[in-house]
C-alpha cells in the first residue's frame, strides 16, 4: 500500500536549521508531486510548498521563500524539507503528503505520520 | 494568501446531518473545482475525505459529500456517528501558474 514514513522528532535552537525526511513506498515516487504542510500546536494546517520528484522542481509558499528548501533522492524514494533560521514560532508538526492523482489541484493522500520540530533555547 | 473561512465549531446528534462551510474568493474556491476536505482526529495526520469538490476517495463512507456554490464550498456529513467527531479542514487550489494551495481555518465537529 502507499505509505509515507517521516523521520523522528527534532529539537533545535533558534537560528538553527532542520531537515525532515519522508520515505515513500508502494507507488512510483517520481510520478506524483510531494507537498509539505505544517501545523503549529493547537493551530490549523498551513501549506508550505511542493516538489516534483521527477524534475526536482519546487514551489514554495511566499511566507517560507528564502528559508525553506525541498529536495529529493529518487534512488531511495525520499523527499526532504529543510527549514533554516528557525524561530520559536516554527515549532510545529511537519507533514509530507502525496498528491492523490498526478494532476494539478487535486487533494493530498496519503499523509506522513508527521514530524514534531520543537524550537527552543 | 489568506486562509479560507470555516466556522469554528459545528455540532449535531447521532443520526443527524451537519454541514460545514468553507468560504474563499474567486481566486481560490470560486475559481477552480479543486476543493478538498480533510478529517483530523487528535494526534493523528489528516485524512482526505473529499477531493475536487465532490469526489470521495476509495474507502471513504458515502455519508460524506461535498458541493460548491460560488466562492463557498460545503461538506455534509449525514447519519452523524460518534467516530465523526474530529477537526475538519477544507483546502483549495489557488493558482494555476504556480500550483499553490490554501487551507481553511478548521472546524471542530462535536457529536452530542
mmCIF file of N, CA and C in Angstrom, chain A residues 3-5 22-25 27 29 31-37 47 49-53 57-59 70-72 77-80 95-99 108 110-112:
data_model
loop_
_atom_site.group_PDB
_atom_site.id
_atom_site.type_symbol
_atom_site.label_atom_id
_atom_site.label_comp_id
_atom_site.label_asym_id
_atom_site.label_seq_id
_atom_site.Cartn_x
_atom_site.Cartn_y
_atom_site.Cartn_z
ATOM 1 N N UNK A 3 2.510 4.428 1.206
ATOM 2 C CA UNK A 3 2.863 4.820 2.562
ATOM 3 C C UNK A 3 3.962 5.867 2.540
ATOM 4 N N UNK A 4 3.865 6.814 3.464
ATOM 5 C CA UNK A 4 4.900 7.824 3.659
ATOM 6 C C UNK A 4 5.365 7.730 5.107
ATOM 7 N N UNK A 5 6.652 7.543 5.309
ATOM 8 C CA UNK A 5 7.205 7.431 6.656
ATOM 9 C C UNK A 5 8.225 8.541 6.869
ATOM 10 N N UNK A 22 11.069 12.110 4.290
ATOM 11 C CA UNK A 22 9.781 11.483 4.014
ATOM 12 C C UNK A 22 10.023 10.371 3.005
ATOM 13 N N UNK A 23 10.013 9.123 3.482
ATOM 14 C CA UNK A 23 10.305 7.989 2.609
ATOM 15 C C UNK A 23 9.007 7.404 2.066
ATOM 16 N N UNK A 24 8.916 7.342 0.744
ATOM 17 C CA UNK A 24 7.712 6.855 0.083
ATOM 18 C C UNK A 24 7.858 5.399 -0.326
ATOM 19 N N UNK A 25 6.749 4.689 -0.299
ATOM 20 C CA UNK A 25 6.735 3.315 -0.778
ATOM 21 C C UNK A 25 5.354 2.977 -1.314
ATOM 22 N N UNK A 27 4.333 3.063 -4.497
ATOM 23 C CA UNK A 27 3.943 3.717 -5.751
ATOM 24 C C UNK A 27 5.204 4.241 -6.433
ATOM 25 N N UNK A 29 7.531 6.826 -7.114
ATOM 26 C CA UNK A 29 7.879 8.064 -6.401
ATOM 27 C C UNK A 29 7.939 9.260 -7.343
ATOM 28 N N UNK A 31 6.335 9.877 -9.956
ATOM 29 C CA UNK A 31 5.118 10.162 -10.708
ATOM 30 C C UNK A 31 4.150 11.143 -10.058
ATOM 31 N N UNK A 32 4.424 11.543 -8.818
ATOM 32 C CA UNK A 32 3.460 12.362 -8.076
ATOM 33 C C UNK A 32 4.184 13.444 -7.276
ATOM 34 N N UNK A 33 3.685 14.668 -7.393
ATOM 35 C CA UNK A 33 4.233 15.740 -6.587
ATOM 36 C C UNK A 33 4.110 15.402 -5.098
ATOM 37 N N UNK A 34 5.066 15.881 -4.326
ATOM 38 C CA UNK A 34 5.025 15.756 -2.866
ATOM 39 C C UNK A 34 4.884 17.154 -2.262
ATOM 40 N N UNK A 35 3.950 17.285 -1.341
ATOM 41 C CA UNK A 35 3.700 18.556 -0.680
ATOM 42 C C UNK A 35 4.119 18.488 0.774
ATOM 43 N N UNK A 36 4.386 19.652 1.344
ATOM 44 C CA UNK A 36 4.703 19.760 2.765
ATOM 45 C C UNK A 36 3.721 20.732 3.420
ATOM 46 N N UNK A 37 3.218 20.315 4.571
ATOM 47 C CA UNK A 37 2.224 21.084 5.316
ATOM 48 C C UNK A 37 2.649 21.076 6.775
ATOM 49 N N UNK A 47 -0.059 25.256 4.330
ATOM 50 C CA UNK A 47 0.648 24.704 3.179
ATOM 51 C C UNK A 47 1.987 25.413 3.013
ATOM 52 N N UNK A 49 4.590 24.159 0.493
ATOM 53 C CA UNK A 49 5.136 24.094 -0.859
ATOM 54 C C UNK A 49 5.147 22.670 -1.384
ATOM 55 N N UNK A 50 5.696 22.516 -2.583
ATOM 56 C CA UNK A 50 5.774 21.182 -3.187
ATOM 57 C C UNK A 50 7.095 20.983 -3.913
ATOM 58 N N UNK A 51 7.373 19.696 -4.172
ATOM 59 C CA UNK A 51 8.490 19.323 -5.011
ATOM 60 C C UNK A 51 8.000 18.310 -6.043
ATOM 61 N N UNK A 52 8.463 18.468 -7.259
ATOM 62 C CA UNK A 52 8.233 17.494 -8.311
ATOM 63 C C UNK A 52 9.385 16.495 -8.239
ATOM 64 N N UNK A 53 9.129 15.292 -7.735
ATOM 65 C CA UNK A 53 10.236 14.330 -7.558
ATOM 66 C C UNK A 53 10.904 13.935 -8.874
ATOM 67 N N UNK A 57 11.940 20.154 -9.549
ATOM 68 C CA UNK A 57 11.348 21.484 -9.491
ATOM 69 C C UNK A 57 10.561 21.695 -8.211
ATOM 70 N N UNK A 58 10.536 22.940 -7.739
ATOM 71 C CA UNK A 58 9.863 23.238 -6.480
ATOM 72 C C UNK A 58 9.040 24.515 -6.593
ATOM 73 N N UNK A 59 8.123 24.684 -5.665
ATOM 74 C CA UNK A 59 7.420 25.941 -5.496
ATOM 75 C C UNK A 59 7.101 26.084 -4.022
ATOM 76 N N UNK A 70 13.247 22.299 -0.517
ATOM 77 C CA UNK A 70 12.713 20.947 -0.679
ATOM 78 C C UNK A 70 13.546 20.227 -1.732
ATOM 79 N N UNK A 71 13.996 19.041 -1.386
ATOM 80 C CA UNK A 71 14.822 18.240 -2.284
ATOM 81 C C UNK A 71 14.320 16.804 -2.291
ATOM 82 N N UNK A 72 14.947 15.984 -3.115
ATOM 83 C CA UNK A 72 14.562 14.572 -3.138
ATOM 84 C C UNK A 72 15.747 13.738 -3.578
ATOM 85 N N UNK A 77 13.700 6.948 -2.991
ATOM 86 C CA UNK A 77 12.289 7.380 -2.920
ATOM 87 C C UNK A 77 12.016 8.223 -1.675
ATOM 88 N N UNK A 78 12.852 9.196 -1.459
ATOM 89 C CA UNK A 78 12.745 10.020 -0.255
ATOM 90 C C UNK A 78 12.750 11.506 -0.603
ATOM 91 N N UNK A 79 11.816 12.219 -0.005
ATOM 92 C CA UNK A 79 11.746 13.672 -0.135
ATOM 93 C C UNK A 79 12.215 14.308 1.169
ATOM 94 N N UNK A 80 12.765 15.508 1.041
ATOM 95 C CA UNK A 80 13.293 16.214 2.204
ATOM 96 C C UNK A 80 12.761 17.649 2.236
ATOM 97 N N UNK A 95 4.275 17.775 8.062
ATOM 98 C CA UNK A 95 3.774 16.614 7.332
ATOM 99 C C UNK A 95 4.226 16.668 5.878
ATOM 100 N N UNK A 96 4.538 15.501 5.319
ATOM 101 C CA UNK A 96 4.623 15.386 3.867
ATOM 102 C C UNK A 96 3.318 14.730 3.416
ATOM 103 N N UNK A 97 2.920 15.011 2.199
ATOM 104 C CA UNK A 97 1.660 14.484 1.681
ATOM 105 C C UNK A 97 1.773 14.343 0.167
ATOM 106 N N UNK A 98 1.375 13.194 -0.331
ATOM 107 C CA UNK A 98 1.450 12.913 -1.762
ATOM 108 C C UNK A 98 0.179 13.430 -2.449
ATOM 109 N N UNK A 99 0.349 14.004 -3.608
ATOM 110 C CA UNK A 99 -0.820 14.383 -4.381
ATOM 111 C C UNK A 99 -1.564 13.101 -4.769
ATOM 112 N N UNK A 108 -4.584 15.748 -1.256
ATOM 113 C CA UNK A 108 -3.367 15.115 -0.762
ATOM 114 C C UNK A 108 -3.719 13.798 -0.055
ATOM 115 N N UNK A 110 -1.703 9.712 0.490
ATOM 116 C CA UNK A 110 -1.816 9.825 1.934
ATOM 117 C C UNK A 110 -0.904 10.913 2.495
ATOM 118 N N UNK A 111 -0.899 11.004 3.813
ATOM 119 C CA UNK A 111 -0.009 11.899 4.532
ATOM 120 C C UNK A 111 0.985 11.059 5.334
ATOM 121 N N UNK A 112 2.143 11.630 5.580
ATOM 122 C CA UNK A 112 3.061 11.000 6.507
ATOM 123 C C UNK A 112 2.517 11.113 7.923
#
